[in-house]
């Protein structure tokens, strides 16, 4: 009777292993989702700042100098605004 847990785990080894892997992967997946959401927020804020500065008449070069964003990023956003 002392080996009930041992017997159960031996019988259900595959299910226990799969459950453990699922739990591990779920935690990893949630971490990735959180990091992606943070990254998306940073990108959206950067886009908003660049767009606002462009609408206020700043040149891409000024935005690059003031904010440290790459000139390519600024020009890409400027071009996307023109298409709207």
JSON list of C-alpha atoms in Angstrom, two decimals:
[
{"chain": "A", "resi": 1, "resn": "UNK", "atom": "CA", "xyz": [0.00, 0.00, 0.00]},
{"chain": "A", "resi": 2, "resn": "UNK", "atom": "CA", "xyz": [3.02, 2.30, 0.39]},
{"chain": "A", "resi": 3, "resn": "UNK", "atom": "CA", "xyz": [3.76, 2.01, -3.28]},
{"chain": "A", "resi": 4, "resn": "UNK", "atom": "CA", "xyz": [0.40, 3.28, -4.52]},
{"chain": "A", "resi": 5, "resn": "UNK", "atom": "CA", "xyz": [1.86, 6.51, -5.88]},
{"chain": "A", "resi": 6, "resn": "UNK", "atom": "CA", "xyz": [4.83, 4.69, -7.41]},
{"chain": "A", "resi": 7, "resn": "UNK", "atom": "CA", "xyz": [2.51, 2.16, -9.06]},
{"chain": "A", "resi": 8, "resn": "UNK", "atom": "CA", "xyz": [0.29, 4.93, -10.38]},
{"chain": "A", "resi": 9, "resn": "UNK", "atom": "CA", "xyz": [3.21, 6.95, -11.80]},
{"chain": "A", "resi": 10, "resn": "UNK", "atom": "CA", "xyz": [4.70, 3.88, -13.44]},
{"chain": "A", "resi": 11, "resn": "UNK", "atom": "CA", "xyz": [1.35, 2.98, -14.99]},
{"chain": "A", "resi": 12, "resn": "UNK", "atom": "CA", "xyz": [0.64, 6.56, -16.10]},
{"chain": "A", "resi": 13, "resn": "UNK", "atom": "CA", "xyz": [4.21, 7.57, -16.94]},
{"chain": "A", "resi": 14, "resn": "UNK", "atom": "CA", "xyz": [3.40, 8.72, -20.46]},
{"chain": "A", "resi": 15, "resn": "UNK", "atom": "CA", "xyz": [0.42, 10.82, -19.35]},
{"chain": "A", "resi": 16, "resn": "UNK", "atom": "CA", "xyz": [2.39, 12.35, -16.48]},
{"chain": "A", "resi": 17, "resn": "UNK", "atom": "CA", "xyz": [5.29, 13.16, -18.82]},
{"chain": "A", "resi": 18, "resn": "UNK", "atom": "CA", "xyz": [3.00, 14.70, -21.43]},
{"chain": "A", "resi": 19, "resn": "UNK", "atom": "CA", "xyz": [1.25, 16.77, -18.76]},
{"chain": "A", "resi": 20, "resn": "UNK", "atom": "CA", "xyz": [4.59, 18.00, -17.44]},
{"chain": "A", "resi": 21, "resn": "UNK", "atom": "CA", "xyz": [5.73, 18.95, -20.94]},
{"chain": "A", "resi": 22, "resn": "UNK", "atom": "CA", "xyz": [2.45, 20.73, -21.60]},
{"chain": "A", "resi": 23, "resn": "UNK", "atom": "CA", "xyz": [2.73, 22.74, -18.40]},
{"chain": "A", "resi": 24, "resn": "UNK", "atom": "CA", "xyz": [6.32, 23.67, -19.23]},
{"chain": "A", "resi": 25, "resn": "UNK", "atom": "CA", "xyz": [5.46, 24.68, -22.79]},
{"chain": "A", "resi": 26, "resn": "UNK", "atom": "CA", "xyz": [2.45, 26.66, -21.64]},
{"chain": "A", "resi": 27, "resn": "UNK", "atom": "CA", "xyz": [4.60, 28.70, -19.26]},
{"chain": "A", "resi": 28, "resn": "UNK", "atom": "CA", "xyz": [7.16, 29.31, -22.01]},
{"chain": "A", "resi": 29, "resn": "UNK", "atom": "CA", "xyz": [4.44, 30.22, -24.47]},
{"chain": "A", "resi": 30, "resn": "UNK", "atom": "CA", "xyz": [2.89, 32.70, -22.04]},
{"chain": "A", "resi": 31, "resn": "UNK", "atom": "CA", "xyz": [6.29, 34.33, -21.55]},
{"chain": "A", "resi": 32, "resn": "UNK", "atom": "CA", "xyz": [6.75, 34.69, -25.31]},
{"chain": "A", "resi": 33, "resn": "UNK", "atom": "CA", "xyz": [3.28, 36.20, -25.67]},
{"chain": "A", "resi": 34, "resn": "UNK", "atom": "CA", "xyz": [4.02, 38.71, -22.92]},
{"chain": "A", "resi": 35, "resn": "UNK", "atom": "CA", "xyz": [7.32, 39.70, -24.55]},
{"chain": "A", "resi": 36, "resn": "UNK", "atom": "CA", "xyz": [5.62, 40.07, -27.94]},
{"chain": "A", "resi": 37, "resn": "UNK", "atom": "CA", "xyz": [2.89, 42.25, -26.46]},
{"chain": "A", "resi": 38, "resn": "UNK", "atom": "CA", "xyz": [5.50, 44.48, -24.82]},
{"chain": "A", "resi": 39, "resn": "UNK", "atom": "CA", "xyz": [7.44, 44.70, -28.08]},
{"chain": "A", "resi": 40, "resn": "UNK", "atom": "CA", "xyz": [4.25, 45.55, -30.01]},
{"chain": "A", "resi": 41, "resn": "UNK", "atom": "CA", "xyz": [3.51, 48.32, -27.51]},
{"chain": "A", "resi": 42, "resn": "UNK", "atom": "CA", "xyz": [7.00, 49.79, -27.91]},
{"chain": "A", "resi": 43, "resn": "UNK", "atom": "CA", "xyz": [6.71, 49.67, -31.69]},
{"chain": "A", "resi": 44, "resn": "UNK", "atom": "CA", "xyz": [3.24, 51.26, -31.63]},
{"chain": "A", "resi": 45, "resn": "UNK", "atom": "CA", "xyz": [4.46, 54.05, -29.35]},
{"chain": "A", "resi": 46, "resn": "UNK", "atom": "CA", "xyz": [7.47, 54.68, -31.58]},
{"chain": "A", "resi": 47, "resn": "UNK", "atom": "CA", "xyz": [5.18, 54.85, -34.62]},
{"chain": "A", "resi": 48, "resn": "UNK", "atom": "CA", "xyz": [2.85, 57.27, -32.81]},
{"chain": "A", "resi": 49, "resn": "UNK", "atom": "CA", "xyz": [5.73, 59.58, -31.81]},
{"chain": "A", "resi": 50, "resn": "UNK", "atom": "CA", "xyz": [7.21, 59.62, -35.31]},
{"chain": "A", "resi": 51, "resn": "UNK", "atom": "CA", "xyz": [3.82, 60.22, -36.92]},
{"chain": "A", "resi": 52, "resn": "UNK", "atom": "CA", "xyz": [3.05, 63.05, -34.51]},
{"chain": "A", "resi": 53, "resn": "UNK", "atom": "CA", "xyz": [6.40, 64.73, -35.16]},
{"chain": "A", "resi": 54, "resn": "UNK", "atom": "CA", "xyz": [5.97, 64.41, -38.92]},
{"chain": "A", "resi": 55, "resn": "UNK", "atom": "CA", "xyz": [2.48, 65.95, -38.74]},
{"chain": "A", "resi": 56, "resn": "UNK", "atom": "CA", "xyz": [3.98, 68.86, -36.77]},
{"chain": "A", "resi": 57, "resn": "UNK", "atom": "CA", "xyz": [6.39, 69.52, -39.62]},
{"chain": "A", "resi": 58, "resn": "UNK", "atom": "CA", "xyz": [9.56, 67.85, -38.37]},
{"chain": "A", "resi": 59, "resn": "UNK", "atom": "CA", "xyz": [11.78, 66.36, -41.06]},
{"chain": "A", "resi": 60, "resn": "UNK", "atom": "CA", "xyz": [12.89, 62.73, -40.94]},
{"chain": "A", "resi": 61, "resn": "UNK", "atom": "CA", "xyz": [16.42, 63.96, -40.26]},
{"chain": "A", "resi": 62, "resn": "UNK", "atom": "CA", "xyz": [15.25, 66.04, -37.27]},
{"chain": "A", "resi": 63, "resn": "UNK", "atom": "CA", "xyz": [13.32, 63.07, -35.87]},
{"chain": "A", "resi": 64, "resn": "UNK", "atom": "CA", "xyz": [16.36, 60.83, -36.30]},
{"chain": "A", "resi": 65, "resn": "UNK", "atom": "CA", "xyz": [18.51, 63.38, -34.50]},
{"chain": "A", "resi": 66, "resn": "UNK", "atom": "CA", "xyz": [16.03, 64.14, -31.69]},
{"chain": "A", "resi": 67, "resn": "UNK", "atom": "CA", "xyz": [14.76, 60.62, -30.99]},
{"chain": "A", "resi": 68, "resn": "UNK", "atom": "CA", "xyz": [17.53, 58.35, -32.16]},
{"chain": "A", "resi": 69, "resn": "UNK", "atom": "CA", "xyz": [15.22, 56.43, -34.49]},
{"chain": "A", "resi": 70, "resn": "UNK", "atom": "CA", "xyz": [16.77, 55.22, -37.72]},
{"chain": "A", "resi": 71, "resn": "UNK", "atom": "CA", "xyz": [16.14, 57.36, -40.77]},
{"chain": "A", "resi": 72, "resn": "UNK", "atom": "CA", "xyz": [14.77, 54.27, -42.56]},
{"chain": "A", "resi": 73, "resn": "UNK", "atom": "CA", "xyz": [12.12, 53.75, -39.84]},
{"chain": "A", "resi": 74, "resn": "UNK", "atom": "CA", "xyz": [11.08, 57.39, -40.02]},
{"chain": "A", "resi": 75, "resn": "UNK", "atom": "CA", "xyz": [10.86, 57.39, -43.82]},
{"chain": "A", "resi": 76, "resn": "UNK", "atom": "CA", "xyz": [8.88, 54.11, -43.81]},
{"chain": "A", "resi": 77, "resn": "UNK", "atom": "CA", "xyz": [6.35, 55.63, -41.41]},
{"chain": "A", "resi": 78, "resn": "UNK", "atom": "CA", "xyz": [6.24, 58.86, -43.43]},
{"chain": "A", "resi": 79, "resn": "UNK", "atom": "CA", "xyz": [5.49, 56.83, -46.56]},
{"chain": "A", "resi": 80, "resn": "UNK", "atom": "CA", "xyz": [2.78, 54.82, -44.77]},
{"chain": "A", "resi": 81, "resn": "UNK", "atom": "CA", "xyz": [1.09, 58.08, -43.68]},
{"chain": "A", "resi": 82, "resn": "UNK", "atom": "CA", "xyz": [1.02, 59.32, -47.28]},
{"chain": "A", "resi": 83, "resn": "UNK", "atom": "CA", "xyz": [-0.77, 56.11, -48.33]},
{"chain": "A", "resi": 84, "resn": "UNK", "atom": "CA", "xyz": [-3.58, 56.56, -45.75]}
]
